[in-house]
Amino acid sequence: MGLIRRPRSAAVAGGLFLLSGCVAVGLYGGESRADEPLGPDTGVTRWVDPQATDPAISAVSARQKIAGGGAEHLLAFDPSVQSRGQLLVYLPGSGGTPAASRKLAEHASSLGYHVASLAYHSWPPIGRLTRGREDQPGLAEALRRERLYGEDTTGFIEVPRAEAVVYRLVKLLEYAERTAPGVGWGGYLRPAGHAETEPGDAASRLRWSVIAVAGHSQGAGHALMLGRDHGAERVVMLAGPSDRVGGQPAPWIAALDDTPLAGRCFQLVHRDDRLTPSALRSAAAAGLDRFGPPADTGAVPEVAGTTSHRLLTSAPPRRRGGAHGAVATDRQTPLDDDGRPVLADVWTYLLTAPTR
């Protein structure tokens, strides 16, 4: 598996577990090992090796492990709060991994979501692969479809179906249901052979009407595409998407303007992120502008009274030059004096505001 740098802390806020090595130490029941079942009364933030869910799945690249701090999936669930009966799927950005956005995942679990944050093949970035190829306006969409579904149509990357996002998600949920029966992970899957499933089509196994999809940067575009393709219950786009052709939103994004998807989509970008103008244009092209102009939540984020589906923040990132990651990643998202993410209320709005 190579180098995996894990988060340092073993116990986390809210009594959730964090696996360090093969042992999870938390407040709900002492230790639990990765190969032991976790019951429905166990609050857990659990790290899962993708290969444990299916031997056909390989590790993500060493570049991603080093950049993101680990190559494992993350599962989070908090039984101390009322379950929403919804799954939040989180997709990191280019070269990122679930470990890089643990705070966001745990915040979502505190709102009642089951959370599945995926390690997947996201390197090289979509923007790098499409740069200088203006004569291929559909390239960004094709690259995304390969990473999401394993459709090999570009020749620029190679992502087999067993490595694609939807397949990894199905296998992770199956694994979670086997090892944590009664928690509810299997409720987001249709049984194999169900009338609405198609052989070899992992996406058809997923109950999209109770699944929200969020993503950072590259992951924001993936979230939007999954919302388009499957009618996901909610789409949350963080610091993205920014697919463009000739300085304008890519055709696949512009084509969403006349669809009802925008009413289920929300976006958060940072004022100092150089990609923000492109991301805002993309969201507007997808129809989010019909819910008003971007709402500026300020340096001390305030969302009371907000009805816009596009939000701006100017909250200072933790490190210089970190505006792009400030909206989602632990390394950059600002914290208050108690160590709570400053953007927590904004995240709550994105994840719980009424859809239209």
CSV table of C-alpha atoms in Angstrom, one decimal:
chain,number,residue,atom,x,y,z
A,1,MET,CA,0.0,0.0,0.0
A,2,GLY,CA,3.0,2.3,0.4
A,3,LEU,CA,3.1,5.3,2.7
A,4,ILE,CA,-0.1,6.2,4.5
A,5,ARG,CA,0.0,9.2,6.8
A,6,ARG,CA,-2.9,9.0,9.2
A,7,PRO,CA,-4.5,11.8,11.3
A,8,ARG,CA,-2.8,12.2,14.6
A,9,SER,CA,-5.8,12.4,16.9
A,10,ALA,CA,-7.5,9.2,18.0
A,11,ALA,CA,-10.6,10.6,19.7
A,12,VAL,CA,-12.7,13.2,18.0
A,13,ALA,CA,-15.5,15.6,18.9
A,14,GLY,CA,-18.9,14.1,19.4
A,15,GLY,CA,-17.7,10.8,20.6
A,16,LEU,CA,-16.9,9.4,17.2
A,17,PHE,CA,-14.2,6.7,16.6
A,18,LEU,CA,-11.1,7.2,14.5
A,19,LEU,CA,-9.1,4.2,13.3
A,20,SER,CA,-5.4,4.6,13.9
A,21,GLY,CA,-3.6,1.6,12.5
A,22,CYS,CA,-6.2,-1.2,13.1
A,23,VAL,CA,-7.6,0.1,16.4
A,24,ALA,CA,-10.4,2.6,16.9
A,25,VAL,CA,-10.4,4.5,20.2
A,26,GLY,CA,-13.5,6.5,21.1
A,27,LEU,CA,-16.1,7.4,23.7
A,28,TYR,CA,-18.8,4.8,22.8
A,29,GLY,CA,-17.3,1.5,23.8
A,30,GLY,CA,-13.5,1.5,24.1
A,31,GLU,CA,-11.7,-0.1,21.2
A,32,SER,CA,-12.9,-1.8,18.1
A,33,ARG,CA,-10.7,-3.3,15.4
A,34,ALA,CA,-11.1,-2.9,11.7
A,35,ASP,CA,-12.0,-6.6,11.3
A,36,GLU,CA,-14.6,-6.6,14.1
A,37,PRO,CA,-18.4,-5.8,13.6
A,38,LEU,CA,-19.5,-2.4,14.8
A,39,GLY,CA,-23.0,-2.5,16.2
A,40,PRO,CA,-25.8,0.1,15.8
A,41,ASP,CA,-25.0,1.6,19.2
A,42,THR,CA,-21.4,2.5,18.1
A,43,GLY,CA,-20.7,6.0,17.0
A,44,VAL,CA,-17.9,5.7,14.5
A,45,THR,CA,-15.5,7.5,12.1
A,46,ARG,CA,-14.0,4.5,10.4
A,47,TRP,CA,-11.2,4.2,7.9
A,48,VAL,CA,-11.6,1.4,5.3
A,49,ASP,CA,-9.0,0.1,3.0
A,50,PRO,CA,-10.7,0.0,-0.5
A,51,GLN,CA,-9.1,-3.3,-1.2
A,52,ALA,CA,-10.9,-4.8,1.9
A,53,THR,CA,-14.2,-4.1,0.1
A,54,ASP,CA,-13.2,-5.9,-3.1
A,55,PRO,CA,-9.8,-7.3,-3.9
A,56,ALA,CA,-10.3,-6.2,-7.5
A,57,ILE,CA,-9.9,-2.6,-6.4
A,58,SER,CA,-6.4,-1.1,-6.3
A,59,ALA,CA,-4.9,1.6,-4.1
A,60,VAL,CA,-5.0,5.1,-5.4
A,61,SER,CA,-1.7,6.7,-6.5
A,62,ALA,CA,1.2,7.5,-4.2
A,63,ARG,CA,0.8,11.1,-5.2
A,64,GLN,CA,-2.7,11.1,-3.7
A,65,LYS,CA,-1.6,9.3,-0.5
A,66,ILE,CA,1.1,11.9,0.2
A,67,ALA,CA,-1.1,14.9,-0.8
A,68,GLY,CA,-4.2,13.9,1.1
A,69,GLY,CA,-2.8,12.0,4.1
A,70,GLY,CA,-4.1,8.5,3.4
A,71,ALA,CA,-5.7,6.3,0.8
A,72,GLU,CA,-8.6,4.9,2.7
A,73,HIS,CA,-12.3,5.5,2.5
A,74,LEU,CA,-14.0,7.2,5.5
A,75,LEU,CA,-17.3,6.2,7.0
A,76,ALA,CA,-19.0,8.4,9.6
A,77,PHE,CA,-22.2,8.0,11.6
A,78,ASP,CA,-23.4,9.5,14.9
A,79,PRO,CA,-26.1,7.5,16.7
A,80,SER,CA,-26.6,10.2,19.3
A,81,VAL,CA,-28.6,12.3,16.8
A,82,GLN,CA,-31.7,11.6,14.8
A,83,SER,CA,-30.9,10.0,11.5
A,84,ARG,CA,-31.9,11.9,8.4
A,85,GLY,CA,-32.2,8.6,6.6
A,86,GLN,CA,-29.9,10.0,3.9
A,87,LEU,CA,-26.4,9.2,2.8
A,88,LEU,CA,-23.9,11.9,2.0
A,89,VAL,CA,-21.2,10.8,-0.5
A,90,TYR,CA,-18.2,13.1,-0.4
A,91,LEU,CA,-15.7,13.3,-3.3
A,92,PRO,CA,-12.3,15.0,-2.6
A,93,GLY,CA,-10.6,17.2,-5.1
A,94,SER,CA,-7.6,16.5,-7.3
A,95,GLY,CA,-5.0,14.4,-5.5
A,96,GLY,CA,-7.1,14.6,-2.3
A,97,THR,CA,-8.3,11.9,0.0
A,98,PRO,CA,-11.0,11.6,2.7
A,99,ALA,CA,-8.5,12.2,5.5
A,100,ALA,CA,-8.1,15.8,4.2
A,101,SER,CA,-11.7,16.7,4.9
A,102,ARG,CA,-12.5,14.8,8.1
A,103,LYS,CA,-14.0,17.8,9.8
A,104,LEU,CA,-16.6,18.3,7.1
A,105,ALA,CA,-17.5,14.6,7.2
A,106,GLU,CA,-17.9,14.5,10.9
A,107,HIS,CA,-20.0,17.7,10.8
A,108,ALA,CA,-22.3,16.1,8.3
A,109,SER,CA,-22.7,13.0,10.6
A,110,SER,CA,-23.6,15.4,13.4
A,111,LEU,CA,-26.5,16.5,11.3
A,112,GLY,CA,-27.8,13.0,11.0
A,113,TYR,CA,-26.2,11.9,7.7
A,114,HIS,CA,-24.6,8.6,7.1
A,115,VAL,CA,-21.3,9.7,5.5
A,116,ALA,CA,-19.2,7.9,2.9
A,117,SER,CA,-16.1,9.8,1.8
A,118,LEU,CA,-14.4,8.1,-1.0
A,119,ALA,CA,-10.8,7.6,-2.0
A,120,TYR,CA,-10.8,7.4,-5.8
A,121,HIS,CA,-8.5,8.0,-8.8
A,122,SER,CA,-8.5,11.8,-9.2
A,123,TRP,CA,-5.0,12.6,-10.5
A,124,PRO,CA,-4.1,14.3,-12.8
A,125,PRO,CA,-6.6,17.2,-12.5
A,126,ILE,CA,-9.3,17.5,-15.1
A,127,GLY,CA,-8.1,21.0,-15.9
A,128,ARG,CA,-4.6,19.8,-16.6
A,129,LEU,CA,-5.9,17.1,-19.0
A,130,THR,CA,-8.1,19.5,-20.9
A,131,ARG,CA,-5.7,22.4,-21.2
A,132,GLY,CA,-4.9,23.3,-24.8
A,133,ARG,CA,-7.6,21.0,-26.1
A,134,GLU,CA,-10.3,23.6,-27.0
A,135,ASP,CA,-11.0,21.6,-30.1
A,136,GLN,CA,-12.5,18.8,-27.8
A,137,PRO,CA,-15.3,20.6,-26.0
A,138,GLY,CA,-16.7,17.4,-24.6
A,139,LEU,CA,-13.4,16.2,-23.2
A,140,ALA,CA,-14.1,17.2,-19.6
A,141,GLU,CA,-17.4,15.4,-19.5
A,142,ALA,CA,-15.8,12.3,-21.0
A,143,LEU,CA,-13.0,12.3,-18.4
A,144,ARG,CA,-15.5,12.7,-15.6
A,145,ARG,CA,-17.6,9.8,-16.9
A,146,GLU,CA,-14.5,7.6,-17.0
A,147,ARG,CA,-13.6,8.4,-13.4
A,148,LEU,CA,-17.2,8.0,-12.2
A,149,TYR,CA,-18.3,5.0,-14.3
A,150,GLY,CA,-15.2,3.5,-15.9
A,151,GLU,CA,-16.2,4.4,-19.5
A,152,ASP,CA,-13.0,4.4,-21.5
A,153,THR,CA,-13.6,7.0,-24.3
A,154,THR,CA,-10.7,9.5,-24.1
A,155,GLY,CA,-7.4,7.6,-24.1
A,156,PHE,CA,-6.0,10.1,-21.6
A,157,ILE,CA,-6.7,8.1,-18.4
A,158,GLU,CA,-7.4,4.5,-17.6
A,159,VAL,CA,-10.1,3.8,-15.0
A,160,PRO,CA,-11.6,0.3,-15.3
A,161,ARG,CA,-15.2,-0.1,-14.0
A,162,ALA,CA,-13.9,-1.8,-10.9
A,163,GLU,CA,-11.9,1.3,-10.1
A,164,ALA,CA,-14.7,3.9,-10.8
A,165,VAL,CA,-16.4,6.0,-8.2
A,166,VAL,CA,-19.8,4.3,-8.3
A,167,TYR,CA,-18.3,0.8,-8.1
A,168,ARG,CA,-16.2,1.8,-5.2
A,169,LEU,CA,-19.2,3.3,-3.4
A,170,VAL,CA,-21.4,0.2,-3.9
A,171,LYS,CA,-18.6,-2.0,-2.6
A,172,LEU,CA,-18.0,0.3,0.4
A,173,LEU,CA,-21.7,0.2,1.4
A,174,GLU,CA,-21.8,-3.5,1.0
A,175,TYR,CA,-18.7,-3.8,3.2
A,176,ALA,CA,-20.2,-1.4,5.8
A,177,GLU,CA,-23.4,-3.4,6.0
A,178,ARG,CA,-21.5,-6.6,6.5
A,179,THR,CA,-19.3,-5.3,9.2
A,180,ALA,CA,-21.8,-2.9,10.9
A,181,PRO,CA,-25.1,-4.6,10.6
A,182,GLY,CA,-28.1,-2.6,11.8
A,183,VAL,CA,-26.5,0.8,11.3
A,184,GLY,CA,-28.3,1.3,8.1
A,185,TRP,CA,-25.6,1.4,5.4
A,186,GLY,CA,-27.3,-1.2,3.3
A,187,GLY,CA,-30.5,0.9,3.1
A,188,TYR,CA,-28.9,3.0,0.4
A,189,LEU,CA,-28.5,0.0,-1.9
A,190,ARG,CA,-31.0,-1.9,-4.0
A,191,PRO,CA,-30.5,-5.7,-3.8
A,192,ALA,CA,-28.6,-7.2,-6.7
A,193,GLY,CA,-31.1,-8.5,-9.1
A,194,HIS,CA,-33.7,-5.9,-8.2
A,195,ALA,CA,-36.0,-4.9,-11.0
A,196,GLU,CA,-34.5,-1.4,-11.2
A,197,THR,CA,-30.9,-2.7,-11.4
A,198,GLU,CA,-29.0,-3.5,-14.5
A,199,PRO,CA,-26.2,-6.2,-14.6
A,200,GLY,CA,-22.8,-4.6,-14.6
A,201,ASP,CA,-24.2,-1.2,-13.8
A,202,ALA,CA,-23.1,-0.2,-10.3
A,203,ALA,CA,-25.0,3.1,-10.4
A,204,SER,CA,-28.3,1.3,-10.7
A,205,ARG,CA,-27.7,-0.4,-7.3
A,206,LEU,CA,-27.8,3.0,-5.5
A,207,ARG,CA,-31.0,4.6,-4.1
A,208,TRP,CA,-30.2,8.0,-5.4
A,209,SER,CA,-33.4,9.6,-4.0
A,210,VAL,CA,-31.9,9.3,-0.5
A,211,ILE,CA,-28.3,10.1,-1.5
A,212,ALA,CA,-26.8,13.6,-1.4
A,213,VAL,CA,-23.4,14.1,-3.1
A,214,ALA,CA,-20.8,16.7,-2.2
A,215,GLY,CA,-17.4,17.4,-3.6
A,216,HIS,CA,-14.5,19.7,-3.4
A,217,SER,CA,-12.9,21.2,-6.5
A,218,GLN,CA,-12.7,18.3,-9.1
A,219,GLY,CA,-15.1,16.5,-6.8
A,220,ALA,CA,-17.6,19.4,-7.1
A,221,GLY,CA,-17.9,18.7,-10.8
A,222,HIS,CA,-18.3,15.0,-10.1
A,223,ALA,CA,-21.1,15.7,-7.7
A,224,LEU,CA,-22.9,17.9,-10.2
A,225,MET,CA,-22.6,15.2,-12.9
A,226,LEU,CA,-24.0,12.5,-10.5
A,227,GLY,CA,-26.9,14.8,-9.7
A,228,ARG,CA,-27.6,15.3,-13.4
A,229,ASP,CA,-27.3,11.6,-14.2
A,230,HIS,CA,-29.2,10.1,-11.3
A,231,GLY,CA,-31.4,12.7,-9.6
A,232,ALA,CA,-29.5,12.8,-6.4
A,233,GLU,CA,-31.4,14.3,-3.5
A,234,ARG,CA,-28.9,17.1,-3.1
A,235,VAL,CA,-25.7,18.3,-4.7
A,236,VAL,CA,-23.1,20.4,-2.7
A,237,MET,CA,-20.3,22.0,-4.7
A,238,LEU,CA,-17.3,23.3,-2.8
A,239,ALA,CA,-14.7,25.5,-4.7
A,240,GLY,CA,-16.0,24.3,-8.1
A,241,PRO,CA,-16.9,23.2,-10.7
A,242,SER,CA,-14.7,25.1,-13.2
A,243,ASP,CA,-14.8,23.0,-16.4
A,244,ARG,CA,-14.5,25.5,-19.2
A,245,VAL,CA,-14.0,25.8,-22.9
A,246,GLY,CA,-12.8,29.1,-24.4
A,247,GLY,CA,-13.3,30.7,-21.0
A,248,GLN,CA,-16.9,29.7,-20.8
A,249,PRO,CA,-18.6,26.9,-18.8
A,250,ALA,CA,-18.2,23.5,-20.5
A,251,PRO,CA,-21.1,22.4,-22.7
A,252,TRP,CA,-22.2,19.7,-20.3
A,253,ILE,CA,-22.6,22.3,-17.5
A,254,ALA,CA,-24.4,24.9,-19.7
A,255,ALA,CA,-26.9,22.3,-20.9
A,256,LEU,CA,-28.2,22.0,-17.3
A,257,ASP,CA,-29.7,25.5,-17.4
A,258,ASP,CA,-33.2,24.4,-18.4
A,259,THR,CA,-33.3,21.4,-16.0
A,260,PRO,CA,-34.8,21.2,-12.5
A,261,LEU,CA,-31.5,20.1,-11.1
A,262,ALA,CA,-30.5,23.6,-9.9
A,263,GLY,CA,-33.1,23.6,-7.2
A,264,ARG,CA,-31.2,20.7,-5.5
A,265,CYS,CA,-27.8,22.3,-5.9
A,266,PHE,CA,-25.8,24.5,-3.5
A,267,GLN,CA,-22.3,26.0,-3.9
A,268,LEU,CA,-19.7,27.5,-1.6
A,269,VAL,CA,-16.6,29.3,-2.9
A,270,HIS,CA,-14.0,31.5,-1.3
A,271,ARG,CA,-13.6,35.1,-2.4
A,272,ASP,CA,-9.8,34.9,-2.6
A,273,ASP,CA,-9.7,31.7,-4.7
A,274,ARG,CA,-8.5,32.3,-8.2
A,275,LEU,CA,-11.0,29.7,-9.5
A,276,THR,CA,-14.0,31.4,-7.9
A,277,PRO,CA,-15.1,33.5,-10.9
A,278,SER,CA,-15.1,30.4,-13.1
A,279,ALA,CA,-16.9,28.3,-10.5
A,280,LEU,CA,-19.6,31.0,-10.1
A,281,ARG,CA,-20.1,31.3,-13.8
A,282,SER,CA,-20.5,27.5,-14.0
A,283,ALA,CA,-23.1,27.4,-11.3
A,284,ALA,CA,-25.0,30.3,-12.9
A,285,ALA,CA,-24.8,28.4,-16.3
A,286,ALA,CA,-26.3,25.3,-14.5
A,287,GLY,CA,-29.3,27.4,-13.4
A,288,LEU,CA,-28.4,28.4,-9.8
A,289,ASP,CA,-28.6,32.1,-10.7
A,290,ARG,CA,-32.4,31.8,-10.7
A,291,PHE,CA,-32.2,31.7,-6.9
A,292,GLY,CA,-30.5,35.0,-6.6
A,293,PRO,CA,-27.0,36.4,-6.7
A,294,PRO,CA,-24.2,34.9,-4.7
A,295,ALA,CA,-24.7,35.6,-1.0
A,296,ASP,CA,-21.6,36.9,0.8
A,297,THR,CA,-21.4,35.3,4.2
A,298,GLY,CA,-18.4,37.5,5.2
A,299,ALA,CA,-15.2,36.9,7.1
A,300,VAL,CA,-17.3,35.7,10.1
A,301,PRO,CA,-19.8,33.6,8.2
A,302,GLU,CA,-23.5,34.4,8.8
A,303,VAL,CA,-26.2,32.6,6.9
A,304,ALA,CA,-29.3,33.8,8.6
A,305,GLY,CA,-31.9,35.0,6.1
A,306,THR,CA,-29.9,33.5,3.1
A,307,THR,CA,-31.9,31.9,0.4
A,308,SER,CA,-29.3,31.9,-2.4
A,309,HIS,CA,-27.9,28.6,-3.6
A,310,ARG,CA,-24.5,30.2,-4.2
A,311,LEU,CA,-22.5,31.3,-1.2
A,312,LEU,CA,-19.3,33.3,-0.9
A,313,THR,CA,-17.0,33.4,2.1
A,314,SER,CA,-14.0,35.6,2.9
A,315,ALA,CA,-13.1,33.8,6.2
A,316,PRO,CA,-9.3,33.7,6.3
A,317,PRO,CA,-7.8,30.3,5.6
A,318,ARG,CA,-5.5,28.8,8.2
A,319,ARG,CA,-2.5,29.1,5.9
A,320,ARG,CA,-1.4,31.7,3.3
A,321,GLY,CA,-2.6,30.9,-0.1
A,322,GLY,CA,-5.2,28.3,1.1
A,323,ALA,CA,-8.4,29.9,-0.1
A,324,HIS,CA,-9.2,27.1,-2.5
A,325,GLY,CA,-9.1,24.5,0.3
A,326,ALA,CA,-10.6,26.7,3.0
A,327,VAL,CA,-14.2,25.7,2.2
A,328,ALA,CA,-13.6,22.0,2.8
A,329,THR,CA,-10.2,20.8,3.8
A,330,ASP,CA,-8.9,20.4,7.4
A,331,ARG,CA,-5.5,22.0,6.6
A,332,GLN,CA,-7.0,25.2,5.4
A,333,THR,CA,-10.5,25.6,6.9
A,334,PRO,CA,-10.5,28.3,9.6
A,335,LEU,CA,-11.2,27.4,13.2
A,336,ASP,CA,-12.6,29.4,16.1
A,337,ASP,CA,-11.0,29.6,19.6
A,338,ASP,CA,-12.7,26.3,20.5
A,339,GLY,CA,-11.4,24.5,17.5
A,340,ARG,CA,-14.8,24.4,15.8
A,341,PRO,CA,-14.8,25.1,12.0
A,342,VAL,CA,-15.8,28.7,11.4
A,343,LEU,CA,-17.8,27.5,8.4
A,344,ALA,CA,-19.8,25.0,10.4
A,345,ASP,CA,-23.1,27.0,10.1
A,346,VAL,CA,-22.5,27.5,6.4
A,347,TRP,CA,-21.9,23.7,5.9
A,348,THR,CA,-25.2,23.1,7.8
A,349,TYR,CA,-27.0,25.4,5.4
A,350,LEU,CA,-25.6,23.7,2.4
A,351,LEU,CA,-26.5,20.3,3.7
A,352,THR,CA,-29.9,21.0,5.2
A,353,ALA,CA,-31.5,24.1,3.4
A,354,PRO,CA,-34.7,23.3,1.6
A,355,THR,CA,-34.4,22.1,-2.0
A,356,ARG,CA,-36.7,23.5,-4.6
